């Protein structure tokens, strides 16, 4: 059984990971680190029966005998942790959930269904962003048919803003409200543009619901299609993927909440103008589910182990 450490467990994604790991019989939870929860038991704060004590792990005291680490830290903190882990145990697998390595060719980009073979057996995996995951699943089957840069209008629940207080996760400011932010050069816009190899324009918003993402994708095409031809492209691309659903209907956030899959649908066509909608749970397929898929592949476990 492989020994696993998690750094940054207090956040929403860390909690989801611990819930999934409760039913994973191939990983031994060896280290759980959180500055705020240090001294408490895992089972007292998370949906996981482990009585392991949470610690505030010092970067200078990383234990050597850990086979894999998940870094669930804010952007900007992963580099020093990954360097310290590599110094102690170069063979350890690291899955990083921040944006720190998504533009680094030394790390494998962990969009699982698109990059499965590169992830398998890898030691350094950068988990994609939540919006970036939804956008790429929504666009990829039509990449060769784009006439110009597609546009993505995204709405996220406020859990996507993390646990640090800000206007984007303040229920009072979000009540009866929709809050646009970072309307150009959002990190997920840059991420998607890099990994799809084509410019994408992205306009993010945060709403008053807690979890979930809906992205409406507007594409101008370079040739004529029927709706059935478009639908066939998506079914061909994702028909064998258990965590991707393709539907004619417009997918809704509430239908995907607390579920592990991406749902792509809508498929509205006006001449050469195509609109597609993609939804995910930002804490699961947008983060924890995908991280566990990637970890399983890296450790030669069944990809969906622990993903009920």
Coordinates of C-alpha atoms in Angstrom, one line a residue:
X1 CA 0.0 0.0 0.0
X2 CA 1.3 3.4 -1.0
X3 CA 1.8 6.1 1.7
X4 CA 0.1 9.5 0.9
X5 CA 0.6 13.0 2.3
X6 CA -1.7 16.0 1.8
X7 CA -0.5 19.5 2.3
X8 CA -3.2 22.1 2.6
X9 CA -6.1 19.9 3.8
X10 CA -8.2 22.6 5.3
X11 CA -9.5 24.0 2.0
X12 CA -12.7 22.8 0.3
X13 CA -10.7 20.7 -2.2
X14 CA -8.7 19.1 0.6
X15 CA -11.9 18.1 2.3
X16 CA -13.2 16.5 -0.9
X17 CA -10.0 14.6 -1.3
X18 CA -10.1 13.2 2.2
X19 CA -13.7 12.1 1.6
X20 CA -12.8 10.2 -1.5
X21 CA -9.7 8.7 0.1
X22 CA -11.9 7.2 2.8
X23 CA -13.0 4.5 0.2
X24 CA -9.6 4.1 -1.5
X25 CA -8.0 0.9 -0.3
X26 CA -4.7 1.4 -2.1
X27 CA -3.5 4.4 -0.3
X28 CA -2.5 4.8 3.4
X29 CA -3.1 8.3 4.7
X30 CA 0.2 9.0 6.4
X31 CA 0.4 12.8 6.6
X32 CA -2.3 15.5 6.7
X33 CA -1.1 19.0 7.1
X34 CA -3.0 22.1 7.9
X35 CA -1.8 25.1 10.0
X36 CA -5.3 25.9 11.2
X37 CA -6.4 22.4 12.2
X38 CA -3.1 21.1 13.6
X39 CA -3.6 18.9 16.6
X40 CA -7.1 17.8 15.6
X41 CA -8.0 14.4 14.2
X42 CA -8.9 13.9 10.5
X43 CA -12.2 12.3 11.5
X44 CA -13.3 15.3 13.6
X45 CA -13.3 17.6 10.5
X46 CA -13.7 15.6 7.4
X47 CA -15.8 12.7 6.0
X48 CA -13.0 10.3 6.7
X49 CA -12.9 7.8 9.6
X50 CA -9.1 8.2 10.0
X51 CA -8.0 9.1 13.6
X52 CA -4.7 10.4 12.2
X53 CA -3.7 13.7 13.9
X54 CA -3.5 16.7 11.5
X55 CA -0.1 18.4 11.8
X56 CA 1.3 21.7 10.7
X57 CA 4.1 20.2 8.7
X58 CA 7.3 22.2 8.6
X59 CA 8.9 22.3 5.1
X60 CA 12.2 21.5 6.7
X61 CA 10.8 18.3 8.4
X62 CA 9.2 16.5 5.4
X63 CA 9.3 12.7 6.1
X64 CA 11.2 10.6 3.6
X65 CA 9.0 7.6 3.5
X66 CA 6.0 9.1 1.6
X67 CA 5.3 7.6 -1.8
X68 CA 3.0 10.4 -3.0
X69 CA 2.0 14.0 -2.1
X70 CA -1.0 16.1 -3.0
X71 CA -0.3 19.8 -2.7
X72 CA -3.6 21.6 -2.2
X73 CA -2.1 25.1 -1.5
X74 CA -2.9 28.6 -2.9
X75 CA -1.1 29.7 -6.0
X76 CA 2.5 30.7 -5.4
X77 CA 3.3 28.2 -2.7
X78 CA 3.8 24.9 -4.5
X79 CA 7.3 25.5 -5.9
X80 CA 9.2 25.5 -2.6
X81 CA 7.2 22.5 -1.3
X82 CA 7.8 20.4 -4.4
X83 CA 11.5 21.3 -4.3
X84 CA 11.7 20.2 -0.7
X85 CA 9.9 17.0 -1.3
X86 CA 12.1 16.2 -4.3
X87 CA 15.2 16.8 -2.2
X88 CA 14.0 14.3 0.4
X89 CA 12.5 11.7 -2.0
X90 CA 13.0 12.2 -5.7
X91 CA 10.9 9.1 -6.5
X92 CA 7.8 10.5 -4.8
X93 CA 4.8 11.4 -7.0
X94 CA 3.6 14.9 -6.6
X95 CA 0.1 16.1 -7.8
X96 CA -0.1 19.9 -7.5
X97 CA -3.6 21.5 -7.5
X98 CA -2.4 25.1 -7.9
X99 CA -1.6 27.0 -11.1
X100 CA 2.1 27.0 -10.4
X101 CA 3.2 24.3 -12.8
X102 CA 0.5 24.4 -15.5
X103 CA 2.9 26.3 -17.8
X104 CA 5.9 24.3 -17.0
X105 CA 6.9 21.6 -19.5
X106 CA 8.8 19.7 -16.9
X107 CA 5.4 18.8 -15.3
X108 CA 2.8 16.7 -17.0
X109 CA -0.5 18.5 -17.5
X110 CA -3.1 16.4 -15.7
X111 CA -6.2 16.8 -17.9
X112 CA -6.8 13.1 -17.5
X113 CA -8.9 12.1 -20.4
X114 CA -6.8 14.2 -22.8
X115 CA -3.3 13.2 -21.5
X116 CA -3.8 9.8 -19.9
X117 CA -0.7 8.1 -21.3
X118 CA 1.7 10.9 -20.3
X119 CA 0.2 10.9 -16.8
X120 CA 0.6 7.1 -16.4
X121 CA 3.7 6.6 -14.2
X122 CA 4.6 10.3 -14.1
X123 CA 6.2 11.8 -11.0
X124 CA 5.2 15.4 -11.4
X125 CA 1.6 16.2 -12.4
X126 CA 0.0 19.6 -12.5
X127 CA -3.8 19.4 -12.0
X128 CA -5.8 21.7 -14.4
X129 CA -7.9 24.6 -13.2
X130 CA -11.6 24.0 -12.7
X131 CA -12.8 26.5 -15.4
X132 CA -10.0 25.3 -17.7
X133 CA -11.2 21.7 -17.4
X134 CA -14.8 22.6 -18.3
X135 CA -13.7 24.9 -21.2
X136 CA -11.4 22.3 -22.7
X137 CA -13.9 19.5 -22.7
X138 CA -16.4 21.9 -24.3
X139 CA -14.1 23.1 -27.1
X140 CA -11.7 20.2 -28.0
X141 CA -13.9 18.3 -30.4
X142 CA -14.4 21.4 -32.6
X143 CA -10.8 22.7 -32.5
X144 CA -10.1 22.0 -36.2
X145 CA -13.4 23.8 -37.2
X146 CA -12.9 27.1 -35.4
X147 CA -12.8 30.2 -37.6
X148 CA -11.6 32.5 -34.9
X149 CA -11.0 32.6 -31.1
X150 CA -13.9 31.1 -29.2
X151 CA -15.5 32.9 -26.2
X152 CA -16.3 31.4 -22.9
X153 CA -18.7 32.9 -20.4
X154 CA -18.2 31.2 -17.1
X155 CA -20.1 31.3 -13.8
X156 CA -18.8 29.6 -10.7
X157 CA -20.1 28.9 -7.2
X158 CA -18.3 30.9 -4.5
X159 CA -16.4 27.8 -3.3
X160 CA -14.1 28.5 -6.2
X161 CA -12.8 31.6 -4.4
X162 CA -11.4 29.5 -1.6
X163 CA -11.7 29.9 2.1
X164 CA -9.8 33.2 2.5
X165 CA -12.4 35.9 3.0
X166 CA -12.9 38.1 -0.1
X167 CA -15.8 39.8 -1.9
X168 CA -16.0 36.8 -4.2
X169 CA -17.0 34.4 -1.4
X170 CA -18.9 36.8 0.8
X171 CA -22.6 35.7 0.9
X172 CA -23.8 39.2 1.7
X173 CA -22.1 40.7 -1.3
X174 CA -23.2 37.8 -3.6
X175 CA -26.8 37.8 -2.5
X176 CA -29.1 38.6 -5.5
X177 CA -25.9 39.3 -7.4
X178 CA -23.6 38.1 -10.2
X179 CA -20.0 39.3 -9.8
X180 CA -17.7 39.6 -12.9
X181 CA -14.0 39.6 -12.2
X182 CA -10.6 39.4 -14.1
X183 CA -12.3 39.8 -17.5
X184 CA -9.0 39.6 -19.5
X185 CA -5.9 37.5 -19.0
X186 CA -7.5 35.3 -16.3
X187 CA -5.0 32.5 -15.5
X188 CA -7.5 29.9 -16.8
X189 CA -7.8 31.8 -20.1
X190 CA -4.0 31.7 -20.4
X191 CA -4.0 28.0 -19.4
X192 CA -6.6 26.9 -21.9
X193 CA -5.0 29.0 -24.7
X194 CA -1.6 27.3 -24.0
X195 CA -2.9 23.7 -23.8
X196 CA -5.4 23.9 -26.7
X197 CA -2.9 25.7 -28.9
X198 CA -5.5 28.4 -29.9
X199 CA -6.6 31.7 -28.4
X200 CA -9.6 31.5 -26.1
X201 CA -11.4 34.5 -24.6
X202 CA -12.8 33.9 -21.1
X203 CA -15.1 36.0 -19.0
X204 CA -15.5 34.6 -15.4
X205 CA -18.2 35.4 -12.9
X206 CA -19.0 34.2 -9.4
X207 CA -22.6 33.6 -8.2
X208 CA -24.3 33.0 -4.8
X209 CA -24.5 29.2 -5.1
X210 CA -21.7 27.3 -3.3
X211 CA -20.4 24.7 -5.8
X212 CA -20.5 24.1 -9.5
X213 CA -19.5 25.7 -12.8
X214 CA -21.4 26.5 -15.9
X215 CA -19.5 27.6 -19.0
X216 CA -21.3 28.8 -22.2
X217 CA -19.0 28.5 -25.2
X218 CA -19.5 30.6 -28.3
X219 CA -17.8 29.4 -31.5
X220 CA -17.7 30.7 -35.0
X221 CA -16.9 27.8 -37.4
X222 CA -15.1 27.6 -40.7
X223 CA -17.5 25.2 -42.3
X224 CA -21.2 24.1 -42.3
X225 CA -22.4 21.6 -39.8
X226 CA -25.7 20.2 -38.7
X227 CA -26.5 19.7 -35.0
X228 CA -26.3 16.0 -35.5
X229 CA -22.9 16.2 -37.1
X230 CA -21.7 18.3 -34.1
X231 CA -23.2 15.9 -31.6
X232 CA -21.5 13.0 -33.4
X233 CA -18.1 14.7 -33.0
X234 CA -18.6 15.0 -29.2
X235 CA -19.9 11.4 -28.9
X236 CA -17.0 10.1 -30.9
X237 CA -14.6 12.1 -28.7
X238 CA -16.1 11.1 -25.3
X239 CA -18.1 8.0 -25.9
X240 CA -15.7 5.8 -24.0
X241 CA -15.1 8.1 -21.1
X242 CA -17.0 7.2 -17.9
X243 CA -16.6 10.7 -16.4
X244 CA -17.8 12.6 -19.5
X245 CA -21.5 12.9 -20.4
X246 CA -22.7 14.3 -23.7
X247 CA -26.4 15.3 -24.0
X248 CA -28.6 17.2 -26.4
X249 CA -30.2 19.1 -23.5
X250 CA -28.6 22.1 -21.8
X251 CA -26.8 20.8 -18.7
X252 CA -27.6 22.6 -15.4
X253 CA -25.3 23.2 -12.5
X254 CA -27.6 21.6 -9.9
X255 CA -27.8 18.4 -11.9
X256 CA -24.0 18.0 -11.7
X257 CA -23.5 19.1 -8.1
X258 CA -21.5 16.5 -6.0
X259 CA -20.9 14.4 -9.1
X260 CA -17.7 13.4 -10.7
X261 CA -18.3 13.9 -14.4
X262 CA -18.2 16.7 -16.9
X263 CA -21.5 17.3 -18.8
X264 CA -21.4 18.8 -22.2
X265 CA -24.6 19.7 -24.1
X266 CA -26.9 22.3 -25.5
X267 CA -25.5 22.3 -29.0
X268 CA -27.3 25.3 -30.5
X269 CA -26.4 26.1 -34.1
X270 CA -27.2 29.2 -36.2
X271 CA -25.5 29.0 -39.5
X272 CA -21.8 28.6 -38.6
X273 CA -22.3 29.9 -35.1
X274 CA -22.2 27.1 -32.5
X275 CA -23.0 27.4 -28.8
X276 CA -22.2 24.6 -26.3
X277 CA -22.6 24.5 -22.5
X278 CA -20.3 22.5 -20.2
X279 CA -20.9 22.0 -16.5
X280 CA -18.8 20.4 -13.7
X281 CA -18.6 20.4 -10.0
X282 CA -15.6 22.6 -9.4
X283 CA -14.5 20.8 -6.2
X284 CA -14.7 17.3 -7.8
X285 CA -14.0 16.9 -11.5
X286 CA -12.6 20.5 -11.4
X287 CA -10.1 19.5 -8.7
X288 CA -10.3 16.5 -6.3
X289 CA -11.7 13.9 -8.6
X290 CA -9.3 14.7 -11.3
X291 CA -6.4 14.8 -8.8
X292 CA -7.3 11.3 -7.7
X293 CA -7.6 10.1 -11.3
X294 CA -4.1 11.4 -11.9
X295 CA -2.7 10.0 -8.7
X296 CA -4.2 6.6 -9.5
X297 CA -2.6 6.6 -13.0
X298 CA 0.8 7.7 -11.6
X299 CA 0.7 4.9 -9.0
X300 CA -0.5 2.1 -11.4
X301 CA -3.9 1.9 -9.6
X302 CA -7.2 1.6 -11.4
X303 CA -8.0 5.1 -12.6
X304 CA -11.4 5.3 -10.9
X305 CA -10.4 3.8 -7.6
X306 CA -11.9 5.9 -4.8
X307 CA -14.2 7.6 -7.2
X308 CA -17.7 6.3 -6.5

